[in-house]
Short mmCIF file of C-alpha atoms in Angstrom, two decimals:
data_model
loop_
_atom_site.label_atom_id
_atom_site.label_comp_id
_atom_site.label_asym_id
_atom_site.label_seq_id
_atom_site.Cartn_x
_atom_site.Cartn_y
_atom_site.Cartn_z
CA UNK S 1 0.00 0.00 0.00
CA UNK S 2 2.99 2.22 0.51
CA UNK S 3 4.36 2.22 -2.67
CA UNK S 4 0.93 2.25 -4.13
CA UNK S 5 -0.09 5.95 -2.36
CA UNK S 6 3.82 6.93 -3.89
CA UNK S 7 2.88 6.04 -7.30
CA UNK S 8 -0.61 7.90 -7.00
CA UNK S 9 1.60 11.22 -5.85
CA UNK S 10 3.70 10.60 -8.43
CA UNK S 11 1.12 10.71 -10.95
CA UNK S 12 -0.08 13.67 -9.73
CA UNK S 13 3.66 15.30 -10.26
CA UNK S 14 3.99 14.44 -13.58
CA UNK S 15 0.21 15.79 -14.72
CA UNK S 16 1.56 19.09 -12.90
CA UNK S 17 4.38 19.08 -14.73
CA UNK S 18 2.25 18.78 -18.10
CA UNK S 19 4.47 18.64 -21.25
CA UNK S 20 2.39 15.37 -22.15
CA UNK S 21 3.36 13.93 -18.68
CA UNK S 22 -0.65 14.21 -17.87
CA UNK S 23 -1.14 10.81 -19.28
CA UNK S 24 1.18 8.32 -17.25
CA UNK S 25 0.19 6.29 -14.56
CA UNK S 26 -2.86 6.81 -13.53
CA UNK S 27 -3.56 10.87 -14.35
CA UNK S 28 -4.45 13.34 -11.72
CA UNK S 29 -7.65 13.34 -11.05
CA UNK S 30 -7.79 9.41 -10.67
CA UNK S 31 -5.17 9.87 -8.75
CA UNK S 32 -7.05 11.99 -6.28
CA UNK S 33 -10.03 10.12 -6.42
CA UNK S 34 -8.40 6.66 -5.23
CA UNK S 35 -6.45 8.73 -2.07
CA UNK S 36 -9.92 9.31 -0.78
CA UNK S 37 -10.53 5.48 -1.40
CA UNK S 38 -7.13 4.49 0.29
CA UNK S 39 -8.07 7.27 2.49
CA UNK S 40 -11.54 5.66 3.85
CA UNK S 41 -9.78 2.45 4.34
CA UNK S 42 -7.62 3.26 7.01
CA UNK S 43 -9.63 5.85 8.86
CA UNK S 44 -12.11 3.03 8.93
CA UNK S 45 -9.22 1.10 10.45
CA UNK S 46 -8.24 3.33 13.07
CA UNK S 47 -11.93 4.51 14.06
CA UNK S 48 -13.58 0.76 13.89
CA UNK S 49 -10.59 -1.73 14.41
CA UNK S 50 -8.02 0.14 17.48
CA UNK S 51 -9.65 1.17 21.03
CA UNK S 52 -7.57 4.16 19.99
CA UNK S 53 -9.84 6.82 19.38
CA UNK S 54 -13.02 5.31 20.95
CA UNK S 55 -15.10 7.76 22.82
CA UNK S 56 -12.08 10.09 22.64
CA UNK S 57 -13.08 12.54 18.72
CA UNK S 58 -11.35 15.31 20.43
CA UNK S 59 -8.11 12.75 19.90
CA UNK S 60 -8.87 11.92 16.78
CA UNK S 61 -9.17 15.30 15.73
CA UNK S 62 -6.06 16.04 17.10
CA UNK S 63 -3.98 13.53 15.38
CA UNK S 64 -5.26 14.34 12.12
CA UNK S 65 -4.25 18.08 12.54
CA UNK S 66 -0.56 16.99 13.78
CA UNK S 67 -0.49 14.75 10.49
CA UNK S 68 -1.57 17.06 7.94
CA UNK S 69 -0.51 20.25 9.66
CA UNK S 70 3.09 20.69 10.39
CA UNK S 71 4.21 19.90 6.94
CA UNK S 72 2.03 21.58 5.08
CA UNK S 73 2.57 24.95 7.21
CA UNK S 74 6.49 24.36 6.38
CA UNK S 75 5.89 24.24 2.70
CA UNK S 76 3.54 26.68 2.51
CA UNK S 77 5.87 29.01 4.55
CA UNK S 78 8.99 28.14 2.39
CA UNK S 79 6.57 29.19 -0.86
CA UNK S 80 5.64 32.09 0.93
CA UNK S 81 9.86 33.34 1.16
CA UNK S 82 10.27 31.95 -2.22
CA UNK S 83 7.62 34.11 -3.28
CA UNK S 84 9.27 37.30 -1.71
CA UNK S 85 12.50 36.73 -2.90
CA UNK S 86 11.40 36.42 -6.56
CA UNK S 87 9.87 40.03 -6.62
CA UNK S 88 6.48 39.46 -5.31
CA UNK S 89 4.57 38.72 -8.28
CA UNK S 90 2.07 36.10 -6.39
CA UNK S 91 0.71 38.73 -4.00
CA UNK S 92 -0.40 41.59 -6.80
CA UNK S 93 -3.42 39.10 -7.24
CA UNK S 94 -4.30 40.18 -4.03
CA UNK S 95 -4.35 43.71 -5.24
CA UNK S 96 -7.28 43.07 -7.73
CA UNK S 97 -9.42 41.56 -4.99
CA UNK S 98 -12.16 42.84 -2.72
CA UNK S 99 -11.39 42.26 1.00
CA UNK S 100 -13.90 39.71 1.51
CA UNK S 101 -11.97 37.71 -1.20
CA UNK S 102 -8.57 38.42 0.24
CA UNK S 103 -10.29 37.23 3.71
CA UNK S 104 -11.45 34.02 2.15
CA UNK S 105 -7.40 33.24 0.63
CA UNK S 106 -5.71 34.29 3.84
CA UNK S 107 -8.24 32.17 6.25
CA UNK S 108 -7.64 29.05 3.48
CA UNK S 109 -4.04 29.01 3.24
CA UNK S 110 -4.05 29.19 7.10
CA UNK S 111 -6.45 26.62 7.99
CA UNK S 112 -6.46 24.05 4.88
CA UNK S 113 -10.23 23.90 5.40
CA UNK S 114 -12.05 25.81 2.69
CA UNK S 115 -9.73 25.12 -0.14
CA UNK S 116 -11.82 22.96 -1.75
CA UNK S 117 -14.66 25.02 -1.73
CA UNK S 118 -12.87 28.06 -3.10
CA UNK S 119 -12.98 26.50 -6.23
CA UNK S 120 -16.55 27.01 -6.34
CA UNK S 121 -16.13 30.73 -5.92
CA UNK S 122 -15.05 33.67 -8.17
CA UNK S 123 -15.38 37.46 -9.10
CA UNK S 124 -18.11 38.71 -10.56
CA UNK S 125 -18.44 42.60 -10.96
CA UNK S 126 -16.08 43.50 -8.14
CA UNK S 127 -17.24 40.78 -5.61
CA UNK S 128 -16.14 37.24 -4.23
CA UNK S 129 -19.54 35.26 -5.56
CA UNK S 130 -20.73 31.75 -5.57
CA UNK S 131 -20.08 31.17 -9.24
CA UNK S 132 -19.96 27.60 -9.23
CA UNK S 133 -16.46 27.35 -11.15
CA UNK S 134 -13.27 28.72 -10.75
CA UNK S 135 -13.00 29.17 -13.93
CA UNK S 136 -15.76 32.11 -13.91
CA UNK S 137 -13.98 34.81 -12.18
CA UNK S 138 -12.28 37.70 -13.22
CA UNK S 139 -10.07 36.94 -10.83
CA UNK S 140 -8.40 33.46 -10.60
CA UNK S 141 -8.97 32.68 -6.96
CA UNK S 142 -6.99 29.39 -6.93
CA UNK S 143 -3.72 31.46 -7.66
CA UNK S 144 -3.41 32.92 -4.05
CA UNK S 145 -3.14 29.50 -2.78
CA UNK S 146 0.62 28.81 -1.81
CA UNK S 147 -0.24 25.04 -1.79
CA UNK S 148 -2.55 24.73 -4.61
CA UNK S 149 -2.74 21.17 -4.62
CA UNK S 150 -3.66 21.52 -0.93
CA UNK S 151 -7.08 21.63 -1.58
CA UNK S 152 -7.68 18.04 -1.96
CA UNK S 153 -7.08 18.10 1.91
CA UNK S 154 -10.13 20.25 2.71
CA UNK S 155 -12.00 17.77 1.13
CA UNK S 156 -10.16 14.98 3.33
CA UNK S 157 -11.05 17.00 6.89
CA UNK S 158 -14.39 17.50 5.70
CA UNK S 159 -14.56 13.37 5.78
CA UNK S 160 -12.78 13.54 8.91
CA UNK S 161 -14.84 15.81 10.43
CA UNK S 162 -18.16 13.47 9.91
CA UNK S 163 -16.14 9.87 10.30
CA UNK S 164 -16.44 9.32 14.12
CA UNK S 165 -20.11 9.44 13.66
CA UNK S 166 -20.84 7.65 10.93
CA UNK S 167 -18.26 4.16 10.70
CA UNK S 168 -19.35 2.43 13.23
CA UNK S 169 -23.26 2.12 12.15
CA UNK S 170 -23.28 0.43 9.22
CA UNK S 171 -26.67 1.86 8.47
CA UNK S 172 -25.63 5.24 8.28
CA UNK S 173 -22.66 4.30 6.20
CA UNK S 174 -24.92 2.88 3.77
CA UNK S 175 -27.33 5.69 4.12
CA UNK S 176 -24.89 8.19 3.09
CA UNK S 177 -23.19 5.98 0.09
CA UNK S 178 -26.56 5.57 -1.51
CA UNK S 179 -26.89 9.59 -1.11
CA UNK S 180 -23.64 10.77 -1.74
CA UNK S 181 -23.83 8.35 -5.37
CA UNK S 182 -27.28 9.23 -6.17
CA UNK S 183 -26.12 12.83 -6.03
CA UNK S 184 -23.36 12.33 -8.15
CA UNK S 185 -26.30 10.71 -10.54
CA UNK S 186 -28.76 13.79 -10.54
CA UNK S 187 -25.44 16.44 -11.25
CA UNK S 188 -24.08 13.72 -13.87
CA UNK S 189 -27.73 13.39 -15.96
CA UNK S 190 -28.33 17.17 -15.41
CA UNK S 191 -24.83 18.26 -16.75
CA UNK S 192 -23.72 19.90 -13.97
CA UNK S 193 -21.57 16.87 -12.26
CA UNK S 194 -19.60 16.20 -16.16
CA UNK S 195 -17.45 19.81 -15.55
CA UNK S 196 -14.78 20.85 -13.32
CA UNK S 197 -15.14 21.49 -10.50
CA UNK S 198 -18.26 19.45 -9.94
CA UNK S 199 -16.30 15.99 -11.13
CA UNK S 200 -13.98 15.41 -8.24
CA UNK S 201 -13.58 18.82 -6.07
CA UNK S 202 -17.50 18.61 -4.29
CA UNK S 203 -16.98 16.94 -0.94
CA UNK S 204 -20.71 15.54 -1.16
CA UNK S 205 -20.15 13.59 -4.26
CA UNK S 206 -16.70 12.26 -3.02
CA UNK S 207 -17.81 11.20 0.06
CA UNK S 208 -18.99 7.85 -1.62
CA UNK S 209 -15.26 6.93 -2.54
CA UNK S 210 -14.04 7.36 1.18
CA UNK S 211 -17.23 5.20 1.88
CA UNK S 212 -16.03 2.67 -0.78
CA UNK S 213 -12.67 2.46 0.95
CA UNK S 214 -14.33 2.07 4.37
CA UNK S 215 -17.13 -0.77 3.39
CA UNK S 216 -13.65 -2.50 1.47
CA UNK S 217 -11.87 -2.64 5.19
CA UNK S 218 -14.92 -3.08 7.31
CA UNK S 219 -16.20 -5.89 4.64
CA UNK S 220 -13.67 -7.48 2.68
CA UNK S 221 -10.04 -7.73 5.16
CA UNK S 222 -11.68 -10.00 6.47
CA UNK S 223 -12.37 -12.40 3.95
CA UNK S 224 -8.58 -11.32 2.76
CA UNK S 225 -7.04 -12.42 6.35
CA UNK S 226 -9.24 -15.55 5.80
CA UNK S 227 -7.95 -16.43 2.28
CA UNK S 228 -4.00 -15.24 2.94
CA UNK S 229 -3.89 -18.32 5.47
CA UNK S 230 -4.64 -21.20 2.55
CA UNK S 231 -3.16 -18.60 0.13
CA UNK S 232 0.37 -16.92 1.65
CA UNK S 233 1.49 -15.06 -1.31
CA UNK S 234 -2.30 -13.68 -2.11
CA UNK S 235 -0.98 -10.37 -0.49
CA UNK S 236 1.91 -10.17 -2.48
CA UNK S 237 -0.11 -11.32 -5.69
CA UNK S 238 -2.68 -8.14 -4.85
CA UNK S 239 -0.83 -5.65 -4.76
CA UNK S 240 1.54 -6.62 -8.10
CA UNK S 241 -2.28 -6.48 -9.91
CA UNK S 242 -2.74 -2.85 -8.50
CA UNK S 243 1.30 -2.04 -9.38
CA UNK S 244 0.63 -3.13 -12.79
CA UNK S 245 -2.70 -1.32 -13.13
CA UNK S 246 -0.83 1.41 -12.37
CA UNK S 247 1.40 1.64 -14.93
CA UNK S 248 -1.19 0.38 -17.47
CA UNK S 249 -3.86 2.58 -16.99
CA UNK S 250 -3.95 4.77 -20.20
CA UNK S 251 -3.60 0.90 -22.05
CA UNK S 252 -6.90 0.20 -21.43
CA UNK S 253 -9.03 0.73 -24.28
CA UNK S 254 -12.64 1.91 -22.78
CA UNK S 255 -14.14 5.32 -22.18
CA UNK S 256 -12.46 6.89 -19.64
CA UNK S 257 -15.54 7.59 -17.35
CA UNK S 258 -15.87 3.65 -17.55
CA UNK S 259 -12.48 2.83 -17.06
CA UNK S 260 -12.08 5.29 -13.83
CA UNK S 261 -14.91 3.58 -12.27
CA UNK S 262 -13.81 0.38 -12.85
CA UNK S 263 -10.25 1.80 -11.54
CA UNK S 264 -12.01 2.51 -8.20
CA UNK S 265 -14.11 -0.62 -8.62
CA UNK S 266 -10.41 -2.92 -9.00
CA UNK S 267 -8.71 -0.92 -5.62
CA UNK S 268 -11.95 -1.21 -3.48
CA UNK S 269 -11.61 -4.74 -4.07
CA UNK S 270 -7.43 -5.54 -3.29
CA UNK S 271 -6.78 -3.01 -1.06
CA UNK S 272 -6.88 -5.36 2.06
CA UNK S 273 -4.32 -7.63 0.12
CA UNK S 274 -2.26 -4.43 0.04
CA UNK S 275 -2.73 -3.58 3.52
CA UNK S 276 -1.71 -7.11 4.18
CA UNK S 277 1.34 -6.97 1.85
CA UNK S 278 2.29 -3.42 3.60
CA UNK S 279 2.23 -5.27 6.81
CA UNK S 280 4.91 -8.16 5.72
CA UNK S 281 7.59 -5.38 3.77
CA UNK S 282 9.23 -2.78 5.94
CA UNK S 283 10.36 -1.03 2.37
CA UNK S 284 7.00 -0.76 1.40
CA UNK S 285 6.38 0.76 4.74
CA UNK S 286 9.28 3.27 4.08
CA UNK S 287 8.64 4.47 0.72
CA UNK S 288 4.74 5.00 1.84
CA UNK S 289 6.20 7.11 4.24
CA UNK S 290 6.92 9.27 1.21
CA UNK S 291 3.88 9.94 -0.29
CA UNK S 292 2.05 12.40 1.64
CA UNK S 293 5.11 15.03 1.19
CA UNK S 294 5.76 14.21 -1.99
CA UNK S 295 2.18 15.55 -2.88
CA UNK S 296 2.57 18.01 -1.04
CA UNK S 297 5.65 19.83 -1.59
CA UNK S 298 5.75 18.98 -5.72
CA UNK S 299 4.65 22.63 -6.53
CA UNK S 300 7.10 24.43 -4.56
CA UNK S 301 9.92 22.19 -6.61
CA UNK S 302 8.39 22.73 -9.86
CA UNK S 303 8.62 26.31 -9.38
CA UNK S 304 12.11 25.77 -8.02
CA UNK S 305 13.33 24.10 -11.27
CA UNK S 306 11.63 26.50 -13.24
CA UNK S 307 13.03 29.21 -12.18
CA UNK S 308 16.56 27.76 -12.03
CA UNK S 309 16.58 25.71 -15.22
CA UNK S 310 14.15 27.39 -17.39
CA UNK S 311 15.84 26.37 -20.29
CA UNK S 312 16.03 22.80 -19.80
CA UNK S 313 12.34 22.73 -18.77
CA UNK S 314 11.32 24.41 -21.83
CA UNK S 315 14.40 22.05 -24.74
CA UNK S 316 14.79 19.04 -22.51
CA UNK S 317 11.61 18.22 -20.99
CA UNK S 318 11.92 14.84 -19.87
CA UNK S 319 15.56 15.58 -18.30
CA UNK S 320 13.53 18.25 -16.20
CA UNK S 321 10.47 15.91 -15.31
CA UNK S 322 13.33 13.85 -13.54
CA UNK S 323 15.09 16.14 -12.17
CA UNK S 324 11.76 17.46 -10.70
CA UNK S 325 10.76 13.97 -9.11
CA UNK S 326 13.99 13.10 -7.84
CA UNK S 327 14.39 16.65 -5.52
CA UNK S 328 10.32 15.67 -4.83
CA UNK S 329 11.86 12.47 -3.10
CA UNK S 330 14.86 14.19 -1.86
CA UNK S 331 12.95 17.23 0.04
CA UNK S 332 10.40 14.99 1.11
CA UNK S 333 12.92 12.85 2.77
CA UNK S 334 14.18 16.02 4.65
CA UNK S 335 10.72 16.90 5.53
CA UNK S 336 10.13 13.63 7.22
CA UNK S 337 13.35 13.54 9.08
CA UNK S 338 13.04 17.08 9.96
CA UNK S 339 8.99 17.33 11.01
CA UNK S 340 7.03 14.40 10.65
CA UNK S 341 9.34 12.19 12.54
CA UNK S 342 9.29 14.35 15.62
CA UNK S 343 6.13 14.89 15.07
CA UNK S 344 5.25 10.81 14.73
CA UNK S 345 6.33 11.07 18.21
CA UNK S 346 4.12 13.41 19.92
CA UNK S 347 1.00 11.81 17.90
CA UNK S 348 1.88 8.12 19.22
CA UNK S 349 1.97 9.75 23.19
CA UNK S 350 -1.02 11.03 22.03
CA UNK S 351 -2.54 7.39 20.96
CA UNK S 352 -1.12 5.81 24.07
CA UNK S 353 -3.21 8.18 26.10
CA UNK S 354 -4.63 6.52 29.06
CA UNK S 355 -2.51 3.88 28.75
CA UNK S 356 -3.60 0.40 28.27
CA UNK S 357 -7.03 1.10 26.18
CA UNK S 358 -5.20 0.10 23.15
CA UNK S 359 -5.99 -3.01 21.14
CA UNK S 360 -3.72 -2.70 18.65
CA UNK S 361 -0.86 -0.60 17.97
CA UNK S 362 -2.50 2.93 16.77
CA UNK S 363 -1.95 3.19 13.26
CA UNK S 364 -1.40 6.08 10.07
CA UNK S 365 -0.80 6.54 6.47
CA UNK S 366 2.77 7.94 6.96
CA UNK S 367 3.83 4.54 8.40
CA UNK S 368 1.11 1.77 6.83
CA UNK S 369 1.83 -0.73 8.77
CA UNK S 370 0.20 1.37 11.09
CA UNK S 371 -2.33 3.27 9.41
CA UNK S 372 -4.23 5.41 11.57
CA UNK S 373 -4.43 8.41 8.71
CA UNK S 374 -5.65 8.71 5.38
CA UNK S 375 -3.09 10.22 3.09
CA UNK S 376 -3.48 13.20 1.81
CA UNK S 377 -3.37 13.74 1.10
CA UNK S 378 -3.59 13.72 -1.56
CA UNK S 379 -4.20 14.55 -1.07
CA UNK S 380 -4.46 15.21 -4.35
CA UNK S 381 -4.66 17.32 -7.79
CA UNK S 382 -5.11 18.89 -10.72
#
């Protein structure tokens, strides 16, 4: 499962980097959408399967903001400087906004919370408006984020923010799948739910595919624990089908509507084995680890390249493209020895607290053989 969120947040890197890079691995906006899969998975493991966080939301809360928080606030601070030391240009588009605009970008790059629905939002005749696309503004809102990418994590709090209440009765799980997905019908047949940003930015539509991923660990790991003991390699075999998918996506000769759902249909279904795989291989542990920064601090080392070797990105394209994922893996290393690893220590005091309510070692997406977080992150996004 490690290497599986690294491949997704790698796929979101290259689409960034466009160039004709938008069409490896899985894309983008796939990308995103099986996060908040992998996502429901293994908050549905930590909210349903640990004594961790039972009775205690306040906790839960907590550890969420301690993983998403700290590195995010150090990239978006190191954009900020790299902003100011290239002249400035990112804040004049705060200049051509009304206050209640500027309001809405400062309060957003602050509190992640909110991104996601700024993309809903523009200006129409001098004021922030409900426009229903980004796209129809006369200012482009989305440009005062320092973390644009980082909007794919309001969406994720917003799930967090309703998950305590809602895994552990399977009724109301079902109850909002069947909502959530029959929503996502009435936008699709009334044309509203086939354009950007209705496709994969509206929390209310999405919240079927962290659903998905939390009916594939409350239903199906299971069944996997029961087959991996008459089948030992099934978790290996699992999550070389989803490795493979990975890199075949674009192969696959169907309508691309079809073959997304089907995408989400195929990791619903072997996620558990690549929990269970996860659980065996201390690499795959380690280069999971990688993921979440690697989404997102991508944008700040785009720019970086850009402005350093403008040349190369614009005659050697490919030479850049690898130039820009190797310092994604190198700075996100640094961020993990330099943040989240401290930080992995305050959040597992944090899980021990009382002592001895534990049934199982508390678990996150940053390490996935203990997955008590969703990734992120992924976060993430076109």
């Amino acid at each position: 499962m490690g290497f599986l969120r690294t491949l997704l947040a790698l796929s979101v890197v290259l689409d960034h980097l466009g160039g004709g890079y938008a069409d490896h691995l899985v894309g983008g906006r796939l990308a995103v959408q099986l996060f908040y899969v992998i996502s429901g998975f293994l908050i549905s493991y930590v909210l349903t399967a640990t004594d961790n966080y039972q009775g205690a939301t306040g906790k839960f809360y907590a550890n969420r903001f301690l993983r998403l928080f700290p590195i995010y606030l150090a990239v978006a601070g190191l954009t900020l400087m790299a902003h100011v030391l290239s002249g400035g240009a990112f804040f004049r588009i705060y200049d051509a906004l009304p206050f209640s605009a500027e309001l809405f970008l400062v309060m957003a790059n602050l509190l992640i919370l909110g991104q996601d629905w700024l993309m809903f939002f523009g200006i129409e005749h001098g004021a922030l408006a409900f426009t229903g696309s980004f796209a129809h503004s006369d200012v482009p809102l989305y440009q005062g984020l320092l973390v644009p990418q980082a909007w794919t994590l309001g969406v994720e709090m917003s799930f967090y923010l309703v998950a305590p209440f809602v895994l552990h009765s399977p009724r109301r799980l079902m109850a909002l799948l069947v909502a959530s997905l029959a929503l996502r019908a009435v936008l699709v047949a009334t044309g509203i739910g086939m354009a950007d940003p209705w496709t994969y930015r509206f929390f209310p539509t999405e919240l079927a595919l962290f659903l998905v991923g939390s009916l594939s660990h409350q239903v199906l790991l299971p069944r996997c624990k029961a087959w991996t003991r008459r089948f030992h390699r099934l978790p290996e075999l699992g999550a070389a089908v989803l490795f493979v998918y990975c890199l075949l996506h674009f192969s696959i000769g169907l309508n691309h509507n079809v073959r997304d759902a089907l995408a989400v249909l195929l990791f619903a279904t072997l996620l558990p084995l690549a929990f269970l795989f996860q659980s065996r291989h201390r690499l795959d542990k380690a280069i999971g680890e990688l993921s979440y920064p690697i989404y997102i601090c991508h944008s700040l080392v785009i720019m970086f390249f850009s402005w350093l070797l403008n040349d190369v990105e614009t005659h050697q394209p490919m030479l850049f493209a690898a130039l820009v994922i190797t310092g994604c893996i190198g700075f996100s290393a640094l961020l993990n020895g330099l943040i989240a690893d401290p930080v992995e220590r305050l959040r597992s005091r944090l899980r021990s607290e009382p002592p001895g309510r534990e049934k199982t070692p508390a678990t996150d997406a940053r390490r996935p053989a203990q997955p008590g977080q969703a990734l992120g992150s992924i976060r993430r996004a076109p």
